[in-house]
Amino acid sequence: MEQVIEITTSNYSEKVNKEGKAALIFVGDVLAETGQSWCSDTVEAEPTIKNYAIPQLLQKGYKVYWCWAGDKETWKDPNNPARVSEWIQIKSIPTLLLVHDNKEAIRLEEEQLFNENALKQFLEQ
């Protein structure tokens, strides 16, 4: 993950707007007590994202951003920047969003990220 840029939902737009081709991966924050995300879907999807999607995206020339959606309370806030963004509008986590020229190209959400075969079809487009 050393090539992945970790950012928070409060500053992703300023980073991504400078990129022509980017992948945003929105996940729930990690709990200090357990070392895992508070979001069970994030926990389930993380191995596939880290072991398959990220290497593929980097190989295809994407700048990859790991976007922390915040703790559960922050994520559930209807004013969370990822929810209210004019063009991102994240409704669930985890979400993998490919951006080309500051516009959404492809989006995968929740259980679509659990399976390497689904990701493979997505990434081969």
Coordinates of N, CA, C and O in Angstrom, one line a residue:
M1 N 0.8 -1.2 0.0 CA 0.0 0.0 0.0 C 0.9 1.3 0.0 O 0.3 2.3 0.1
E2 N 2.2 1.1 -0.1 CA 3.0 2.3 -0.1 C 2.8 3.3 -1.2 O 3.1 4.4 -1.1
Q3 N 2.2 2.8 -2.3 CA 1.9 3.7 -3.4 C 0.5 4.3 -3.3 O 0.1 5.1 -4.2
V4 N -0.2 4.0 -2.3 CA -1.6 4.5 -2.1 C -1.6 5.7 -1.3 O -0.9 5.7 -0.2
I5 N -2.3 6.7 -1.7 CA -2.3 8.0 -0.9 C -3.5 7.9 0.0 O -4.7 7.8 -0.4
E6 N -3.3 8.0 1.3 CA -4.4 8.0 2.3 C -4.8 9.4 2.6 O -4.0 10.3 2.9
I7 N -6.1 9.6 2.5 CA -6.7 10.9 2.7 C -8.0 10.8 3.5 O -8.6 9.7 3.6
T8 N -8.5 11.9 4.0 CA -9.8 11.9 4.7 C -10.9 12.4 3.7 O -10.5 13.0 2.7
T9 N -12.1 12.2 4.0 CA -13.2 12.7 3.2 C -13.2 14.2 3.1 O -13.8 14.8 2.2
S10 N -12.6 14.9 4.1 CA -12.6 16.3 4.1 C -11.7 16.9 3.1 O -11.8 18.1 2.7
N11 N -10.7 16.2 2.6 CA -9.7 16.8 1.6 C -9.6 16.0 0.3 O -8.7 16.3 -0.4
Y12 N -10.4 15.0 0.1 CA -10.2 14.2 -1.2 C -10.4 15.0 -2.4 O -9.8 14.8 -3.4
S13 N -11.4 15.9 -2.4 CA -11.7 16.6 -3.7 C -10.6 17.5 -4.2 O -10.3 17.5 -5.4
E14 N -9.9 18.1 -3.3 CA -8.7 19.0 -3.7 C -7.6 18.1 -4.3 O -6.9 18.5 -5.2
K15 N -7.5 16.9 -3.8 CA -6.4 16.0 -4.3 C -6.9 15.4 -5.7 O -6.1 15.4 -6.6
V16 N -8.1 14.9 -5.8 CA -8.5 14.2 -7.0 C -8.8 15.2 -8.1 O -8.5 14.8 -9.3
N17 N -9.2 16.4 -7.9 CA -9.4 17.3 -8.9 C -8.2 17.7 -9.7 O -8.3 18.2 -10.8
K18 N -7.0 17.3 -9.2 CA -5.8 17.6 -9.9 C -5.4 16.4 -10.8 O -4.4 16.4 -11.5
E19 N -6.1 15.3 -10.7 CA -5.8 14.0 -11.4 C -6.7 13.8 -12.6 O -7.9 14.1 -12.5
G20 N -6.1 13.3 -13.6 CA -7.0 12.9 -14.8 C -7.6 11.5 -14.6 O -8.6 11.3 -15.1
K21 N -6.8 10.7 -13.9 CA -7.2 9.3 -13.8 C -6.9 8.8 -12.4 O -5.8 8.6 -12.0
A22 N -8.0 8.6 -11.6 CA -7.8 8.3 -10.2 C -8.8 7.2 -9.8 O -9.9 7.1 -10.4
A23 N -8.4 6.5 -8.8 CA -9.3 5.5 -8.1 C -9.4 5.9 -6.7 O -8.5 6.1 -6.0
L24 N -10.7 6.1 -6.2 CA -11.0 6.4 -4.9 C -11.6 5.2 -4.2 O -12.5 4.6 -4.7
I25 N -11.0 4.8 -3.0 CA -11.6 3.7 -2.3 C -12.0 4.2 -0.9 O -11.2 4.6 -0.1
F26 N -13.3 4.3 -0.8 CA -13.9 4.8 0.5 C -14.2 3.7 1.5 O -14.8 2.7 1.1
V27 N -13.6 3.8 2.7 CA -13.7 2.8 3.7 C -14.0 3.4 5.0 O -13.7 4.6 5.2
G28 N -14.5 2.6 6.0 CA -14.7 3.1 7.3 C -13.4 3.0 8.1 O -12.5 2.2 7.9
D29 N -13.3 4.0 9.0 CA -12.1 4.1 9.8 C -11.8 2.8 10.7 O -12.8 2.1 11.0
V30 N -10.6 2.6 11.1 CA -10.2 1.5 11.9 C -10.4 1.9 13.4 O -10.0 3.0 13.8
L31 N -10.9 0.9 14.1 CA -11.1 1.1 15.6 C -9.8 0.7 16.3 O -9.2 -0.3 16.0
A32 N -9.3 1.6 17.1 CA -8.1 1.4 17.9 C -8.2 0.1 18.7 O -7.2 -0.6 18.8
E33 N -9.4 -0.2 19.2 CA -9.5 -1.4 20.1 C -9.3 -2.7 19.4 O -8.8 -3.7 20.0
T34 N -9.8 -2.8 18.1 CA -9.8 -4.0 17.4 C -8.8 -4.1 16.3 O -8.4 -5.1 15.8
G35 N -8.4 -2.9 15.8 CA -7.5 -2.9 14.6 C -8.2 -3.1 13.3 O -7.6 -3.3 12.3
Q36 N -9.6 -3.2 13.4 CA -10.4 -3.4 12.2 C -11.4 -2.3 12.0 O -11.7 -1.6 13.0
S37 N -11.9 -2.1 10.8 CA -12.9 -1.1 10.6 C -14.1 -1.4 11.4 O -14.5 -2.5 11.6
W38 N -14.9 -0.3 11.7 CA -16.2 -0.5 12.4 C -17.2 -1.0 11.4 O -18.2 -1.5 11.7
C39 N -16.9 -0.9 10.1 CA -17.8 -1.3 9.0 C -17.5 -2.8 8.6 O -16.4 -3.0 8.0
S40 N -18.4 -3.7 8.9 CA -18.2 -5.1 8.5 C -18.0 -5.3 7.0 O -17.2 -6.2 6.6
D41 N -18.6 -4.5 6.2 CA -18.4 -4.7 4.8 C -17.0 -4.3 4.3 O -16.4 -4.9 3.5
T42 N -16.5 -3.2 5.0 CA -15.1 -2.9 4.7 C -14.2 -4.0 5.1 O -13.2 -4.3 4.4
V43 N -14.4 -4.6 6.3 CA -13.5 -5.7 6.7 C -13.6 -6.8 5.7 O -12.5 -7.4 5.4
E44 N -14.8 -7.2 5.2 CA -14.9 -8.3 4.3 C -14.2 -7.9 2.9 O -13.6 -8.8 2.3
A45 N -14.3 -6.7 2.5 CA -13.8 -6.4 1.2 C -12.3 -6.0 1.2 O -11.7 -6.1 0.1
E46 N -11.8 -5.6 2.3 CA -10.4 -5.2 2.3 C -9.4 -6.1 1.8 O -8.5 -5.7 1.0
P47 N -9.4 -7.4 2.1 CA -8.4 -8.3 1.5 C -8.4 -8.3 -0.1 O -7.3 -8.2 -0.7
T48 N -9.6 -8.3 -0.7 CA -9.7 -8.3 -2.1 C -9.2 -7.0 -2.7 O -8.6 -6.9 -3.7
I49 N -9.6 -5.9 -2.0 CA -9.2 -4.6 -2.5 C -7.7 -4.5 -2.5 O -7.1 -4.1 -3.4
K50 N -7.1 -4.8 -1.3 CA -5.6 -4.6 -1.2 C -4.8 -5.6 -2.0 O -3.8 -5.3 -2.5
N51 N -5.3 -6.9 -2.1 CA -4.5 -7.9 -2.7 C -4.7 -8.0 -4.2 O -3.9 -8.5 -5.0
Y52 N -5.8 -7.5 -4.7 CA -6.1 -7.6 -6.1 C -6.4 -6.2 -6.8 O -5.7 -5.9 -7.7
A53 N -7.3 -5.5 -6.3 CA -7.7 -4.3 -7.0 C -6.6 -3.2 -7.0 O -6.3 -2.7 -8.1
I54 N -6.0 -3.0 -5.9 CA -5.0 -1.9 -5.8 C -3.8 -2.2 -6.8 O -3.4 -1.4 -7.6
P55 N -3.2 -3.4 -6.7 CA -2.2 -3.7 -7.7 C -2.6 -3.6 -9.1 O -1.8 -3.0 -10.0
Q56 N -3.8 -4.0 -9.5 CA -4.3 -3.9 -10.8 C -4.5 -2.4 -11.2 O -4.1 -2.0 -12.3
L57 N -5.0 -1.6 -10.3 CA -5.2 -0.2 -10.6 C -3.9 0.5 -10.8 O -3.8 1.4 -11.7
L58 N -2.9 0.2 -10.0 CA -1.6 0.9 -10.1 C -1.0 0.5 -11.4 O -0.4 1.3 -12.1
Q59 N -1.1 -0.8 -11.8 CA -0.5 -1.3 -13.0 C -1.2 -0.6 -14.2 O -0.5 -0.3 -15.2
K60 N -2.5 -0.2 -14.1 CA -3.2 0.5 -15.2 C -3.0 2.0 -15.2 O -3.6 2.7 -16.0
G61 N -2.1 2.5 -14.3 CA -1.8 3.9 -14.3 C -2.7 4.8 -13.5 O -2.7 6.0 -13.6
Y62 N -3.5 4.2 -12.6 CA -4.4 5.0 -11.7 C -3.6 5.5 -10.5 O -2.8 4.8 -10.0
K63 N -3.9 6.7 -10.1 CA -3.5 7.3 -8.8 C -4.5 6.7 -7.9 O -5.7 7.0 -8.0
V64 N -4.1 6.0 -6.8 CA -5.1 5.4 -5.9 C -5.1 6.1 -4.6 O -4.1 6.4 -4.0
Y65 N -6.3 6.5 -4.2 CA -6.6 7.2 -2.9 C -7.4 6.3 -2.0 O -8.5 5.9 -2.4
W66 N -6.9 6.1 -0.8 CA -7.6 5.3 0.2 C -8.3 6.4 1.1 O -7.6 7.2 1.8
C67 N -9.6 6.5 1.0 CA -10.3 7.6 1.6 C -11.0 7.2 2.8 O -12.0 6.4 2.8
W68 N -10.6 7.7 4.0 CA -11.2 7.3 5.3 C -12.5 8.1 5.4 O -12.5 9.3 5.4
A69 N -13.6 7.4 5.6 CA -14.9 8.0 5.7 C -15.2 8.5 7.1 O -16.2 9.1 7.3
G70 N -14.3 8.2 8.0 CA -14.5 8.6 9.4 C -15.1 7.5 10.3 O -15.3 6.4 9.8
D71 N -15.3 7.8 11.5 CA -15.9 6.8 12.4 C -17.3 6.7 12.1 O -17.8 7.4 11.2
K72 N -18.1 5.8 12.7 CA -19.4 5.5 12.3 C -20.3 6.8 12.4 O -21.1 7.1 11.5
E73 N -20.1 7.6 13.5 CA -20.9 8.8 13.7 C -20.6 9.8 12.5 O -21.5 10.4 12.0
T74 N -19.4 10.0 12.2 CA -19.0 10.9 11.1 C -19.5 10.4 9.8 O -20.1 11.2 9.0
W75 N -19.4 9.1 9.5 CA -19.9 8.6 8.2 C -21.4 8.8 8.1 O -22.0 9.1 7.1
K76 N -22.2 8.5 9.2 CA -23.6 8.6 9.2 C -24.1 10.0 9.1 O -25.3 10.3 8.8
D77 N -23.3 11.0 9.4 CA -23.7 12.4 9.3 C -24.1 12.7 7.9 O -23.4 12.6 6.9
P78 N -25.4 13.2 7.7 CA -25.8 13.5 6.3 C -25.0 14.6 5.6 O -25.1 14.8 4.4
N79 N -24.2 15.4 6.4 CA -23.4 16.4 5.8 C -21.9 16.0 5.6 O -21.0 16.8 5.3
N80 N -21.7 14.7 5.7 CA -20.3 14.1 5.5 C -19.9 14.6 4.1 O -20.7 14.4 3.1
P81 N -18.7 15.1 3.9 CA -18.3 15.6 2.6 C -18.4 14.6 1.4 O -18.7 15.0 0.3
A82 N -18.2 13.3 1.7 CA -18.3 12.3 0.7 C -19.8 12.1 0.2 O -20.1 11.8 -0.9
R83 N -20.7 12.4 1.2 CA -22.1 12.2 0.9 C -22.7 13.4 0.1 O -23.5 13.3 -0.8
V84 N -22.2 14.6 0.4 CA -22.8 15.8 -0.2 C -22.0 16.4 -1.4 O -22.5 17.3 -2.0
S85 N -20.9 15.8 -1.7 CA -20.2 16.2 -2.9 C -21.1 16.2 -4.1 O -21.9 15.3 -4.3
E86 N -20.9 17.2 -5.0 CA -21.7 17.3 -6.2 C -21.6 16.1 -7.1 O -22.5 15.7 -7.8
W87 N -20.4 15.6 -7.2 CA -20.1 14.5 -8.2 C -19.7 13.2 -7.6 O -19.8 12.2 -8.3
I88 N -19.3 13.1 -6.3 CA -19.0 11.8 -5.7 C -20.2 11.1 -5.1 O -20.5 10.0 -5.4
Q89 N -20.9 11.8 -4.2 CA -22.1 11.3 -3.6 C -22.0 9.8 -3.2 O -22.7 9.0 -3.7
I90 N -21.1 9.5 -2.3 CA -21.0 8.1 -1.7 C -22.1 7.8 -0.8 O -22.5 8.6 0.1
K91 N -22.8 6.7 -1.1 CA -24.0 6.3 -0.3 C -23.7 5.1 0.6 O -24.4 4.9 1.5
S92 N -22.6 4.4 0.3 CA -22.3 3.2 1.1 C -20.8 3.0 1.1 O -20.1 3.5 0.2
I93 N -20.3 2.3 2.1 CA -18.9 1.9 2.1 C -18.8 0.4 2.4 O -19.6 -0.1 3.1
P94 N -17.8 -0.2 1.8 CA -16.8 0.4 0.9 C -17.4 0.7 -0.5 O -18.3 0.1 -0.9
T95 N -16.7 1.7 -1.1 CA -17.0 2.1 -2.5 C -15.7 2.3 -3.2 O -14.8 2.9 -2.7
L96 N -15.6 1.7 -4.4 CA -14.5 2.0 -5.3 C -15.0 2.8 -6.5 O -15.9 2.3 -7.2
L97 N -14.4 3.9 -6.7 CA -14.9 4.8 -7.7 C -13.7 5.2 -8.6 O -12.7 5.6 -8.2
L98 N -13.9 4.9 -9.9 CA -12.9 5.3 -10.9 C -13.3 6.6 -11.5 O -14.4 6.8 -11.9
V99 N -12.3 7.6 -11.5 CA -12.6 8.9 -12.0 C -11.7 9.2 -13.2 O -10.5 8.9 -13.2
H100 N -12.3 9.7 -14.3 CA -11.5 10.1 -15.5 C -11.9 11.6 -15.7 O -13.1 11.9 -15.9
D101 N -10.9 12.4 -15.9 CA -11.2 13.8 -16.1 C -12.2 14.4 -15.2 O -13.2 15.1 -15.7
N102 N -12.1 14.2 -13.9 CA -12.9 14.7 -12.9 C -14.4 14.3 -13.0 O -15.3 14.9 -12.5
K103 N -14.7 13.2 -13.6 CA -16.0 12.6 -13.7 C -16.0 11.1 -13.4 O -15.0 10.4 -13.7
E104 N -17.0 10.7 -12.8 CA -17.2 9.3 -12.4 C -17.2 8.5 -13.7 O -18.0 8.7 -14.6
A105 N -16.4 7.4 -13.8 CA -16.4 6.5 -14.9 C -17.1 5.2 -14.5 O -18.0 4.7 -15.2
I106 N -16.7 4.6 -13.4 CA -17.3 3.4 -12.9 C -17.3 3.4 -11.4 O -16.4 4.0 -10.7
R107 N -18.3 2.7 -10.8 CA -18.5 2.7 -9.4 C -18.9 1.2 -9.0 O -19.7 0.6 -9.6
L108 N -18.2 0.7 -7.9 CA -18.5 -0.6 -7.3 C -18.8 -0.3 -5.8 O -18.0 0.5 -5.2
E109 N -19.8 -0.9 -5.3 CA -20.1 -0.7 -3.9 C -20.3 -2.0 -3.1 O -20.7 -3.0 -3.7
E110 N -20.0 -1.9 -1.8 CA -20.2 -3.0 -0.9 C -19.9 -4.4 -1.4 O -18.8 -4.7 -1.7
E111 N -20.9 -5.3 -1.5 CA -20.7 -6.7 -1.8 C -20.0 -6.9 -3.2 O -19.4 -7.9 -3.5
Q112 N -20.1 -5.9 -4.1 CA -19.4 -6.0 -5.4 C -17.9 -6.0 -5.2 O -17.2 -6.5 -6.1
L113 N -17.5 -5.6 -4.0 CA -16.0 -5.6 -3.8 C -15.5 -6.8 -3.0 O -14.4 -6.9 -2.6
F114 N -16.4 -7.7 -2.6 CA -16.1 -8.9 -1.8 C -15.4 -9.9 -2.7 O -14.7 -10.8 -2.2
N115 N -15.7 -9.9 -4.0 CA -15.3 -11.0 -4.9 C -14.3 -10.6 -5.9 O -14.5 -9.7 -6.7
E116 N -13.2 -11.4 -6.0 CA -12.2 -11.0 -6.9 C -12.6 -11.2 -8.4 O -12.2 -10.4 -9.3
N117 N -13.5 -12.1 -8.7 CA -14.1 -12.3 -10.0 C -14.9 -11.0 -10.5 O -14.8 -10.6 -11.6
A118 N -15.7 -10.5 -9.6 CA -16.4 -9.3 -9.9 C -15.5 -8.1 -10.2 O -15.6 -7.4 -11.1
L119 N -14.4 -8.0 -9.3 CA -13.4 -6.9 -9.5 C -12.7 -7.1 -10.8 O -12.4 -6.2 -11.5
K120 N -12.4 -8.4 -11.2 CA -11.7 -8.6 -12.4 C -12.5 -8.2 -13.6 O -11.9 -7.5 -14.5
Q121 N -13.8 -8.5 -13.6 CA -14.6 -8.0 -14.7 C -14.7 -6.5 -14.8 O -14.6 -5.9 -15.9
F122 N -14.8 -5.9 -13.6 CA -14.8 -4.4 -13.5 C -13.6 -3.8 -14.0 O -13.6 -2.8 -14.8
L123 N -12.4 -4.3 -13.7 CA -11.1 -3.7 -14.0 C -10.7 -4.0 -15.4 O -9.8 -3.4 -15.9
E124 N -11.3 -5.0 -16.1 CA -11.0 -5.3 -17.5 C -11.7 -4.5 -18.5 O -11.5 -4.6 -19.7
Q125 N -12.6 -3.6 -18.0 CA -13.4 -2.8 -18.9 C -12.6 -1.7 -19.5 O -11.7 -1.2 -18.9

